[in-house]
């Protein structure tokens, strides 16, 4: 570089210019700061200065040692080689901002690699952060960070799919997208399926409930998945659970396996699912054992799945539909609730699942007998919520969609009258509809999904869409926790839970041991449970990210189902130009 001549009077300016050039040189050759390391991995942090306005960015990290994969709490990491990674985001950044984040790296041995960090397309790079947290850094991002309330619902949708993939049981496929998960419980009487929550039992009632809502989201908002670039990933994700249902239903034996594993024994184990060696007993419905709640709910999931798969794979859709038909007939002969899994997921009745099963079979076949059955099962009372134990409002909505009869419409309207402000649901200061302390986000997310479905049916579309999007916005950052812009979906944005109540995510890489000590171990969980929606805040918006707090920090299949469906619905609204104007109380 040629430096122009200066007079002695300008020497102060020369010194300043030299200092500026020196700072830029340092920035271009910055290193990360290793905060923690162990056999097989490390935790590091960096802050990258933004020197020009950016509408989306890509950070490039080049390591001096091999790193097998990277997990970052901002953006989407892409592996170029074992020594080069990029992390991209669609968020907007102003000149003078910093993009600060922690990340995990995984490799062989107790490695402490140094990485140079730059932002593609701008001069200047990153310098190591001097502290141990992200406090003071508030870059705008599409996951609820920054000004303007921008949200990337498609990104949130893709991350939710990753959560379900992290819950997989059985022998994992070659395209497994969760590198810290491996084969587990391959000797189960019914292999495959999804682990229920932070534990490893496969419970039929929440499993079928989640699968039904997720299937409904494909049927109703397929274009949302397409727009987000997630349709193939969604089909792949759902086939894992559909295959499990097909194995669990033994039509020739007239048995439906509804639980794999012992809840009490499982909850006494804290470790990797890959390392489980305990007995995993099977429980089934059949013979003299009733269980139409799970059988009817599973028939609903399979029938809805047959519709979702009809255009993609007609032969597979036929297999699901035949299974749903025979299972529904079986359920009619085994009325009553399954009690063999008590006290876990004890159902209050089976009529709602039977109604759901009948309606999805009607939608799949157009056979009037199913519609007649559904009208006999439906309860026109106002539902408390939508969840694994109560599908009342879902059945009411499905019946209204088909019949357009006012009695079903009034029931759905009554549900949202209770849920909207002025009803009997409490609201937090920042506007979250707060139904109950334990896993509050799950009930609100399910109701948001139901509101978007009701809008598609012509039930108060403007009001329902606005409310639903505002609730999802709360989850993705429109709240005041941790200074605001906090996402209750793990891995989304720059601030989110780091310590979910989840065994696998809390375990360090093998061969390091994982025991109950991990439940209260200091520091962040070694793995990011991408896409999981945690239980949620208290009614004053307060929330503590503590691994042992299963009330607020549990994750589960049924927590994410309606949330993911709502995300697909919102992307659909964006695609068709019907996105409502929102007015969140604590905008990010």
Coordinates of C-alpha atoms in Angstrom, one line a residue:
X1 CA 0.0 0.0 0.0
X2 CA 1.4 3.5 -0.9
X3 CA 1.0 6.1 1.8
X4 CA 0.9 9.7 0.6
X5 CA 3.4 12.3 1.8
X6 CA 2.5 14.3 4.9
X7 CA 4.0 17.4 6.5
X8 CA 5.1 17.4 10.1
X9 CA 1.9 19.2 11.0
X10 CA 0.0 16.2 9.8
X11 CA 1.9 13.6 11.9
X12 CA -1.0 13.3 14.3
X13 CA -3.2 12.3 11.4
X14 CA -0.5 9.8 10.3
X15 CA -0.6 8.2 13.7
X16 CA -4.3 8.0 13.6
X17 CA -4.3 6.5 10.1
X18 CA -1.6 4.0 11.1
X19 CA -3.7 3.0 14.2
X20 CA -6.8 2.5 12.0
X21 CA -4.9 0.4 9.5
X22 CA -3.4 -1.7 12.3
X23 CA -6.9 -2.3 13.8
X24 CA -8.2 -3.4 10.4
X25 CA -5.3 -5.8 10.0
X26 CA -6.0 -7.3 13.4
X27 CA -9.7 -7.6 12.5
X28 CA -8.9 -9.5 9.3
X29 CA -6.7 -12.0 11.2
X30 CA -8.9 -12.3 14.4
X31 CA -9.1 -15.5 16.5
X32 CA -11.9 -17.1 18.4
X33 CA -11.9 -17.4 22.2
X34 CA -12.0 -20.9 23.6
X35 CA -14.2 -20.9 26.7
X36 CA -14.3 -24.6 27.5
X37 CA -13.0 -27.8 26.0
X38 CA -13.2 -31.6 26.6
X39 CA -12.4 -34.9 24.9
X40 CA -14.3 -34.6 21.6
X41 CA -15.3 -31.0 21.6
X42 CA -15.0 -27.4 22.7
X43 CA -17.1 -24.2 23.3
X44 CA -15.9 -20.9 21.8
X45 CA -17.1 -17.4 21.2
X46 CA -16.5 -14.6 18.8
X47 CA -17.7 -11.1 18.0
X48 CA -17.5 -10.0 14.4
X49 CA -17.7 -6.2 13.8
X50 CA -20.0 -5.0 11.0
X51 CA -18.4 -2.4 8.9
X52 CA -21.2 -1.8 6.4
X53 CA -24.9 -2.3 6.2
X54 CA -25.8 -5.9 5.6
X55 CA -29.1 -7.4 4.4
X56 CA -28.2 -11.0 5.3
X57 CA -24.7 -12.2 6.0
X58 CA -22.3 -15.1 5.8
X59 CA -19.5 -15.5 8.4
X60 CA -16.5 -17.6 7.4
X61 CA -14.5 -19.5 10.0
X62 CA -11.2 -21.2 9.1
X63 CA -9.7 -23.4 11.8
X64 CA -6.1 -24.5 12.3
X65 CA -7.1 -28.1 13.2
X66 CA -9.8 -30.5 11.9
X67 CA -13.2 -29.9 13.3
X68 CA -15.8 -32.5 12.3
X69 CA -18.9 -30.4 12.8
X70 CA -20.0 -27.1 14.3
X71 CA -23.2 -26.1 16.1
X72 CA -23.8 -22.3 16.4
X73 CA -26.4 -20.3 18.3
X74 CA -27.0 -17.9 15.5
X75 CA -27.6 -18.6 11.8
X76 CA -27.2 -21.8 9.9
X77 CA -23.7 -23.5 9.8
X78 CA -22.5 -25.2 6.6
X79 CA -19.4 -27.4 6.4
X80 CA -17.0 -26.6 3.5
X81 CA -14.3 -28.9 4.8
X82 CA -13.0 -30.1 8.2
X83 CA -11.2 -26.8 8.6
X84 CA -13.7 -24.3 7.0
X85 CA -17.3 -23.5 7.9
X86 CA -19.7 -20.8 7.0
X87 CA -22.6 -19.5 9.1
X88 CA -25.4 -17.7 7.3
X89 CA -28.4 -15.6 8.3
X90 CA -30.9 -13.5 6.5
X91 CA -30.9 -10.9 9.3
X92 CA -30.2 -7.2 8.7
X93 CA -27.2 -5.5 10.4
X94 CA -26.2 -1.9 10.5
X95 CA -22.7 -0.6 10.2
X96 CA -21.2 -0.4 13.7
X97 CA -23.1 -3.5 15.0
X98 CA -21.4 -6.6 16.1
X99 CA -22.5 -10.2 15.4
X100 CA -21.5 -12.0 18.6
X101 CA -22.2 -15.7 19.3
X102 CA -21.1 -18.8 21.0
X103 CA -20.6 -22.1 19.1
X104 CA -19.7 -25.7 19.8
X105 CA -17.2 -27.6 17.7
X106 CA -16.7 -31.4 17.6
X107 CA -13.6 -33.3 16.7
X108 CA -11.1 -36.0 17.8
X109 CA -9.5 -35.7 21.2
X110 CA -9.2 -32.7 23.5
X111 CA -8.9 -30.1 20.8
X112 CA -8.6 -26.3 21.2
X113 CA -8.5 -25.0 17.6
X114 CA -8.0 -21.3 16.7
X115 CA -10.2 -19.9 13.9
X116 CA -10.0 -16.7 11.9
X117 CA -13.4 -15.2 11.5
X118 CA -14.5 -12.9 8.7
X119 CA -17.7 -11.7 7.1
X120 CA -17.9 -12.5 3.4
X121 CA -18.3 -9.4 1.2
X122 CA -17.0 -6.8 3.6
X123 CA -13.5 -5.6 4.7
X124 CA -12.7 -6.3 8.3
X125 CA -13.4 -9.4 10.3
X126 CA -13.9 -10.4 13.8
X127 CA -12.0 -10.1 17.0
X128 CA -12.3 -12.3 20.1
X129 CA -14.9 -11.3 22.6
X130 CA -13.6 -10.4 25.9
X131 CA -16.4 -11.7 28.0
X132 CA -18.2 -15.0 28.6
X133 CA -21.6 -14.1 27.4
X134 CA -23.5 -12.4 24.6
X135 CA -24.7 -9.5 26.8
X136 CA -24.3 -6.2 25.1
X137 CA -24.7 -7.7 21.7
X138 CA -28.1 -7.4 20.1
X139 CA -27.8 -7.9 16.4
X140 CA -31.0 -7.8 14.5
X141 CA -31.9 -11.3 13.2
X142 CA -34.8 -13.0 11.6
X143 CA -35.3 -15.2 14.7
X144 CA -36.7 -12.5 16.8
X145 CA -33.6 -10.3 17.3
X146 CA -33.2 -6.7 16.5
X147 CA -35.5 -3.9 15.5
X148 CA -38.5 -4.0 13.2
X149 CA -39.9 -7.3 14.5
X150 CA -38.6 -9.3 11.5
X151 CA -39.2 -13.0 11.8
X152 CA -38.0 -15.8 9.5
X153 CA -40.9 -18.3 10.0
X154 CA -39.5 -20.6 7.4
X155 CA -36.2 -20.9 9.3
X156 CA -38.1 -21.6 12.5
X157 CA -40.1 -24.3 10.6
X158 CA -37.0 -26.0 9.4
X159 CA -35.5 -26.1 12.9
X160 CA -38.7 -27.7 14.3
X161 CA -38.3 -30.5 11.8
X162 CA -34.8 -31.0 13.2
X163 CA -36.2 -31.4 16.7
X164 CA -38.3 -34.4 15.6
X165 CA -35.3 -35.9 13.9
X166 CA -33.4 -35.6 17.2
X167 CA -36.2 -37.6 18.8
X168 CA -35.8 -40.6 16.5
X169 CA -35.5 -44.1 18.0
X170 CA -34.1 -47.1 16.3
X171 CA -31.5 -47.6 13.6
X172 CA -30.9 -44.2 12.0
X173 CA -30.7 -43.7 8.2
X174 CA -27.6 -42.5 6.4
X175 CA -29.1 -39.1 5.9
X176 CA -29.5 -38.5 9.7
X177 CA -29.2 -34.7 10.1
X178 CA -28.4 -34.9 13.9
X179 CA -24.7 -35.8 14.1
X180 CA -24.7 -36.3 17.9
X181 CA -27.5 -38.9 17.7
X182 CA -26.9 -42.6 16.8
X183 CA -28.8 -45.9 16.7
X184 CA -30.8 -46.6 19.9
X185 CA -33.2 -49.2 21.3
X186 CA -32.9 -51.2 18.1
X187 CA -34.2 -54.3 20.0
X188 CA -37.5 -52.7 20.9
X189 CA -40.6 -54.9 20.2
X190 CA -41.6 -52.1 17.9
X191 CA -38.5 -50.3 16.6
X192 CA -38.4 -46.8 15.3
X193 CA -40.8 -44.0 16.3
X194 CA -40.0 -40.9 18.4
X195 CA -38.9 -40.7 22.0
X196 CA -41.5 -38.7 23.9
X197 CA -39.7 -35.8 25.4
X198 CA -36.4 -35.5 27.4
X199 CA -36.8 -39.2 28.2
X200 CA -36.9 -42.2 26.0
X201 CA -40.3 -43.9 26.4
X202 CA -42.5 -44.1 23.3
X203 CA -46.0 -43.2 24.5
X204 CA -48.9 -43.8 22.1
X205 CA -51.2 -41.0 23.1
X206 CA -49.0 -37.9 22.7
X207 CA -47.2 -39.6 19.8
X208 CA -50.4 -40.0 17.8
X209 CA -51.7 -36.6 18.9
X210 CA -48.5 -34.9 17.6
X211 CA -48.5 -36.9 14.4
X212 CA -52.2 -36.0 13.7
X213 CA -51.5 -32.2 14.0
X214 CA -48.3 -32.5 12.0
X215 CA -50.1 -34.4 9.3
X216 CA -52.9 -31.8 9.3
X217 CA -50.3 -29.1 8.7
X218 CA -49.1 -30.8 5.5
X219 CA -52.7 -31.3 4.3
X220 CA -53.7 -27.7 4.9
X221 CA -50.5 -25.8 4.5
X222 CA -48.4 -27.8 2.1
X223 CA -47.5 -24.6 0.2
X224 CA -46.0 -23.3 3.5
X225 CA -43.6 -26.2 3.6
X226 CA -42.8 -25.7 -0.1
X227 CA -42.2 -22.0 0.3
X228 CA -39.9 -22.6 3.2
X229 CA -38.0 -25.2 1.2
X230 CA -38.9 -27.9 3.8
X231 CA -41.4 -30.1 2.1
X232 CA -39.0 -33.0 1.4
X233 CA -37.6 -32.8 4.9
X234 CA -41.1 -32.9 6.3
X235 CA -42.1 -36.0 4.3
X236 CA -38.9 -37.7 5.4
X237 CA -39.5 -36.7 9.1
X238 CA -43.1 -38.0 9.0
X239 CA -42.4 -41.3 7.3
X240 CA -40.4 -42.2 10.4
X241 CA -43.5 -42.1 12.6
X242 CA -45.9 -43.5 10.0
X243 CA -43.6 -46.5 9.5
X244 CA -43.7 -47.0 13.3
X245 CA -47.5 -46.9 13.4
X246 CA -47.6 -49.5 10.6
X247 CA -45.4 -51.8 12.7
X248 CA -47.2 -51.1 15.9
X249 CA -50.6 -52.1 14.5
X250 CA -50.7 -55.9 14.2
X251 CA -54.0 -56.3 12.3
X252 CA -53.7 -60.1 12.1
X253 CA -53.3 -60.4 15.8
X254 CA -55.8 -57.6 16.6
X255 CA -53.2 -55.8 18.8
X256 CA -52.0 -52.2 18.8
X257 CA -48.7 -51.7 20.7
X258 CA -49.2 -48.4 22.5
X259 CA -46.2 -48.0 24.8
X260 CA -42.5 -49.1 24.6
X261 CA -40.6 -48.6 27.8
X262 CA -41.3 -48.3 31.5
X263 CA -41.9 -44.7 32.5
X264 CA -40.7 -45.0 36.1
X265 CA -37.5 -46.9 35.2
X266 CA -36.8 -44.6 32.2
X267 CA -37.1 -41.5 34.4
X268 CA -34.5 -42.9 36.8
X269 CA -32.0 -43.1 33.9
X270 CA -30.1 -40.0 32.8
X271 CA -27.9 -40.8 29.8
X272 CA -27.8 -41.3 26.1
X273 CA -30.5 -43.3 24.4
X274 CA -27.7 -45.0 22.5
X275 CA -26.4 -46.4 25.8
X276 CA -29.7 -47.7 27.2
X277 CA -29.6 -51.4 28.3
X278 CA -32.6 -51.6 30.5
X279 CA -35.6 -53.7 29.8
X280 CA -38.2 -51.9 27.7
X281 CA -41.5 -53.6 28.1
X282 CA -44.2 -53.4 25.5
X283 CA -47.8 -52.6 26.3
X284 CA -50.7 -53.1 23.9
X285 CA -54.4 -52.7 23.4
X286 CA -56.3 -55.8 22.4
X287 CA -58.2 -58.8 23.8
X288 CA -59.8 -57.6 27.0
X289 CA -57.6 -54.4 27.2
X290 CA -59.4 -51.3 26.0
X291 CA -57.7 -48.3 24.4
X292 CA -59.8 -46.6 21.8
X293 CA -58.3 -43.3 22.9
X294 CA -54.9 -44.3 21.4
X295 CA -56.3 -46.6 18.7
X296 CA -58.7 -43.9 17.5
X297 CA -56.0 -41.2 17.6
X298 CA -53.5 -43.4 15.8
X299 CA -56.1 -44.2 13.1
X300 CA -56.6 -40.4 12.7
X301 CA -52.9 -39.9 12.3
X302 CA -52.6 -42.6 9.7
X303 CA -55.7 -41.4 7.7
X304 CA -54.4 -37.9 7.7
X305 CA -51.0 -39.2 6.7
X306 CA -52.6 -41.0 3.7
X307 CA -53.9 -37.7 2.5
X308 CA -50.6 -36.0 3.0
X309 CA -48.8 -38.7 1.1
X310 CA -51.4 -39.2 -1.7
X311 CA -49.6 -37.1 -4.4
X312 CA -46.1 -38.0 -3.3
X313 CA -46.4 -41.8 -3.0
X314 CA -49.8 -43.3 -3.8
X315 CA -48.8 -46.9 -2.8
X316 CA -47.6 -45.7 0.6
X317 CA -50.7 -43.6 1.0
X318 CA -52.9 -46.7 0.3
X319 CA -50.9 -48.7 2.9
X320 CA -51.6 -46.0 5.5
X321 CA -55.3 -45.7 4.6
X322 CA -55.8 -49.5 4.9
X323 CA -54.1 -49.5 8.2
X324 CA -56.2 -46.6 9.4
X325 CA -59.5 -48.3 8.3
X326 CA -58.7 -51.6 10.1
X327 CA -57.4 -49.8 13.2
X328 CA -60.5 -47.6 13.4
X329 CA -62.7 -50.7 13.3
X330 CA -60.6 -52.3 16.0
X331 CA -61.0 -49.2 18.1
X332 CA -64.8 -49.4 17.8
X333 CA -64.6 -52.8 19.4
X334 CA -62.2 -51.7 22.2
X335 CA -63.9 -48.6 23.5
X336 CA -62.6 -47.1 26.7
X337 CA -59.2 -45.5 27.6
X338 CA -55.9 -47.3 28.0
X339 CA -54.9 -47.4 31.7
X340 CA -51.8 -49.6 31.5
X341 CA -49.5 -46.6 31.2
X342 CA -50.7 -44.7 34.3
X343 CA -49.8 -42.3 35.7
X344 CA -48.3 -41.2 32.4
X345 CA -50.7 -39.6 29.9
X346 CA -53.9 -40.9 31.4
X347 CA -56.7 -39.9 29.1
X348 CA -60.0 -38.5 30.2
X349 CA -62.0 -40.2 27.4
X350 CA -62.0 -41.7 24.0
X351 CA -64.9 -40.0 22.1
X352 CA -62.7 -37.1 20.9
X353 CA -60.1 -39.4 19.4
X354 CA -62.8 -41.6 17.8
X355 CA -64.4 -38.5 16.3
X356 CA -61.0 -37.4 14.9
X357 CA -60.4 -40.8 13.5
X358 CA -63.8 -40.9 11.9
X359 CA -63.4 -37.4 10.4
X360 CA -60.0 -38.0 8.9
X361 CA -61.2 -41.3 7.4
X362 CA -64.1 -39.5 5.9
X363 CA -61.8 -36.9 4.4
X364 CA -59.6 -39.7 3.0
X365 CA -62.5 -41.9 1.7
X366 CA -65.7 -39.7 1.4
X367 CA -67.6 -42.7 2.9
X368 CA -70.7 -41.4 4.7
X369 CA -70.5 -44.0 7.5
X370 CA -67.5 -42.2 8.9
X371 CA -69.2 -38.8 8.9
X372 CA -72.2 -40.4 10.6
X373 CA -69.9 -41.8 13.3
X374 CA -68.2 -38.5 13.8
X375 CA -71.5 -36.7 14.4
X376 CA -72.3 -39.3 17.0
X377 CA -69.0 -38.9 18.8
X378 CA -68.7 -35.1 18.8
X379 CA -69.1 -33.1 22.0
X380 CA -70.3 -29.5 21.3
X381 CA -69.1 -28.1 24.6
X382 CA -66.4 -25.5 24.7
X383 CA -63.0 -27.2 24.9
X384 CA -60.5 -26.2 27.6
X385 CA -57.6 -26.5 25.1
X386 CA -56.3 -28.6 22.2
X387 CA -53.8 -31.2 23.3
X388 CA -52.9 -34.9 23.7
X389 CA -55.9 -35.4 25.9
X390 CA -58.5 -33.2 24.3
X391 CA -59.2 -33.0 20.6
X392 CA -62.7 -31.7 21.0
X393 CA -62.2 -28.4 19.1
X394 CA -60.3 -30.2 16.4
X395 CA -63.2 -32.5 15.7
X396 CA -65.6 -29.6 15.8
X397 CA -63.5 -27.7 13.3
X398 CA -63.3 -30.7 11.0
X399 CA -67.1 -31.2 11.1
X400 CA -67.7 -27.5 10.3
X401 CA -65.2 -27.7 7.4
X402 CA -67.2 -30.5 5.9
X403 CA -70.8 -29.7 6.8
X404 CA -70.8 -25.9 7.3
X405 CA -73.4 -26.4 10.0
X406 CA -73.7 -23.6 12.5
X407 CA -73.6 -25.8 15.6
X408 CA -70.0 -26.7 14.9
X409 CA -69.0 -23.2 14.0
X410 CA -70.5 -21.8 17.2
X411 CA -68.5 -24.4 19.2
X412 CA -65.2 -23.3 17.5
X413 CA -66.1 -19.6 18.0
X414 CA -66.8 -20.3 21.7
X415 CA -63.4 -21.9 22.0
X416 CA -61.6 -18.7 20.8
X417 CA -63.9 -16.5 22.8
X418 CA -62.4 -18.1 25.8
X419 CA -58.9 -17.9 24.5
X420 CA -58.9 -14.3 23.3
X421 CA -58.5 -11.4 25.7
X422 CA -61.6 -11.0 27.8
X423 CA -62.1 -14.8 28.0
X424 CA -61.0 -17.1 30.8
X425 CA -57.4 -17.5 29.7
X426 CA -54.8 -15.4 31.5
X427 CA -52.4 -13.1 29.5
X428 CA -48.9 -12.2 30.5
X429 CA -47.8 -8.6 30.5
X430 CA -46.2 -9.1 27.0
X431 CA -49.3 -10.8 25.6
X432 CA -48.8 -14.6 25.8
X433 CA -52.1 -16.5 26.3
X434 CA -51.1 -18.3 29.4
X435 CA -53.4 -21.3 30.1
X436 CA -51.4 -23.3 32.7
X437 CA -48.0 -23.3 34.3
X438 CA -46.7 -26.7 33.0
X439 CA -45.8 -26.5 29.4
X440 CA -47.8 -23.4 28.7
X441 CA -46.3 -22.9 25.3
X442 CA -47.7 -26.1 24.0
X443 CA -51.3 -25.2 24.6
X444 CA -50.9 -21.7 23.2
X445 CA -49.1 -23.0 20.1
X446 CA -51.8 -25.6 19.5
X447 CA -54.5 -23.0 19.8
X448 CA -52.5 -20.7 17.4
X449 CA -52.5 -23.5 14.8
X450 CA -56.2 -24.1 15.4
X451 CA -56.9 -20.4 14.9
X452 CA -55.1 -20.5 11.5
X453 CA -57.1 -23.6 10.5
X454 CA -60.3 -21.9 11.6
X455 CA -59.4 -18.9 9.5
X456 CA -59.0 -21.1 6.5
X457 CA -62.5 -22.4 7.2
X458 CA -63.9 -18.9 7.1
X459 CA -64.3 -18.5 10.9
X460 CA -63.3 -14.9 11.8
X461 CA -60.2 -15.0 9.5
X462 CA -58.8 -11.6 10.3
X463 CA -59.1 -11.9 14.0
X464 CA -57.9 -15.5 14.2
X465 CA -54.9 -14.9 12.0
X466 CA -53.8 -11.8 13.9
X467 CA -54.0 -13.5 17.2
X468 CA -52.2 -16.6 16.0
X469 CA -49.3 -14.7 14.5
X470 CA -48.9 -12.6 17.6
X471 CA -48.7 -15.7 19.8
X472 CA -46.0 -17.2 17.5
X473 CA -44.2 -13.9 17.5
X474 CA -44.1 -14.0 21.3
X475 CA -42.3 -17.4 21.1
X476 CA -39.8 -16.1 18.5
X477 CA -38.8 -13.0 20.4
X478 CA -41.6 -10.5 21.0
X479 CA -41.2 -10.7 24.8
X480 CA -39.1 -9.0 27.5
X481 CA -37.0 -12.0 28.8
X482 CA -33.3 -11.4 28.9
X483 CA -33.7 -7.9 27.7
X484 CA -36.1 -8.9 25.0
X485 CA -35.8 -10.7 21.7
X486 CA -35.6 -14.1 23.4
X487 CA -36.7 -17.1 21.4
X488 CA -38.4 -20.0 23.2
X489 CA -37.5 -22.1 20.2
X490 CA -34.0 -23.5 20.7
X491 CA -31.4 -22.5 18.0
X492 CA -33.5 -19.7 16.6
X493 CA -32.1 -16.2 16.8
X494 CA -29.2 -15.1 19.1
X495 CA -30.9 -15.7 22.5
X496 CA -32.7 -18.9 23.3
X497 CA -32.6 -21.7 26.0
X498 CA -29.3 -23.5 26.3
X499 CA -30.3 -26.0 28.9
X500 CA -33.5 -27.9 28.0
X501 CA -34.6 -30.8 30.2
X502 CA -33.4 -33.3 27.7
X503 CA -31.0 -36.2 28.4
X504 CA -29.4 -36.7 25.0
X505 CA -28.6 -33.0 24.5
X506 CA -27.1 -32.8 27.9
X507 CA -24.6 -35.6 27.3
X508 CA -21.0 -34.8 26.1
X509 CA -19.7 -36.7 23.2
X510 CA -18.6 -40.3 23.8
X511 CA -16.5 -41.7 25.3
X512 CA -17.1 -39.2 28.0
X513 CA -19.6 -40.7 30.5
X514 CA -23.2 -39.3 30.8
X515 CA -24.9 -39.9 34.2
X516 CA -27.4 -38.1 36.4
X517 CA -24.5 -35.7 37.2
X518 CA -25.4 -34.1 33.8
X519 CA -28.8 -33.0 35.1
X520 CA -27.2 -30.3 37.2
X521 CA -23.9 -29.9 35.4
X522 CA -22.7 -26.3 35.0
X523 CA -22.5 -24.6 31.7
X524 CA -24.6 -25.0 28.6
X525 CA -25.8 -28.4 27.3
X526 CA -23.1 -29.8 25.0
X527 CA -25.5 -30.1 22.1
X528 CA -28.0 -27.6 20.7
X529 CA -31.5 -29.3 20.5
X530 CA -32.3 -27.3 17.4
X531 CA -36.0 -26.4 17.0
X532 CA -37.3 -27.6 20.3
X533 CA -40.0 -25.4 21.9
X534 CA -39.5 -25.3 25.6
X535 CA -42.3 -25.4 28.2
X536 CA -42.4 -21.6 28.6
X537 CA -42.6 -18.7 31.0
X538 CA -44.6 -18.0 34.1
X539 CA -47.6 -15.7 33.9
X540 CA -45.4 -12.7 34.6
X541 CA -43.2 -13.5 31.6
X542 CA -40.3 -14.6 33.8
X543 CA -38.4 -17.7 32.7
X544 CA -35.3 -19.5 34.0
X545 CA -33.1 -21.6 31.7
X546 CA -32.4 -24.4 34.1
X547 CA -32.1 -28.0 33.0
X548 CA -33.7 -29.5 36.1
X549 CA -36.8 -27.4 35.7
X550 CA -39.0 -29.8 33.7
X551 CA -42.1 -27.6 34.2
X552 CA -40.7 -24.7 32.2
X553 CA -37.8 -26.3 30.3
X554 CA -39.1 -29.7 29.2
X555 CA -39.4 -30.3 25.5
X556 CA -41.8 -32.9 24.0
X557 CA -43.4 -34.2 20.8
X558 CA -46.7 -32.5 21.6
X559 CA -45.0 -29.2 22.5
X560 CA -43.8 -28.7 18.9
X561 CA -46.7 -30.1 16.9
X562 CA -49.1 -27.1 16.8
X563 CA -46.1 -24.7 16.9
X564 CA -44.8 -26.2 13.7
X565 CA -48.2 -26.3 12.1
X566 CA -48.7 -22.7 12.9
X567 CA -45.3 -21.8 11.3
X568 CA -46.3 -23.6 8.1
X569 CA -49.6 -21.7 8.2
X570 CA -47.9 -18.3 8.6
X571 CA -45.5 -19.1 5.7
X572 CA -48.6 -19.9 3.7
X573 CA -50.1 -16.5 4.6
X574 CA -47.0 -14.8 3.4
X575 CA -47.1 -16.8 0.2
X576 CA -50.7 -15.8 -0.6
X577 CA -50.4 -12.2 0.6
X578 CA -52.7 -12.6 3.6
X579 CA -50.3 -11.9 6.4
X580 CA -52.1 -9.9 9.0
X581 CA -50.9 -6.7 10.7
X582 CA -49.8 -7.5 14.2
X583 CA -49.4 -5.4 17.4
X584 CA -47.3 -7.4 19.9
X585 CA -47.0 -5.7 23.3
X586 CA -43.2 -6.3 23.6
X587 CA -42.0 -6.1 20.0
X588 CA -38.4 -7.2 19.4

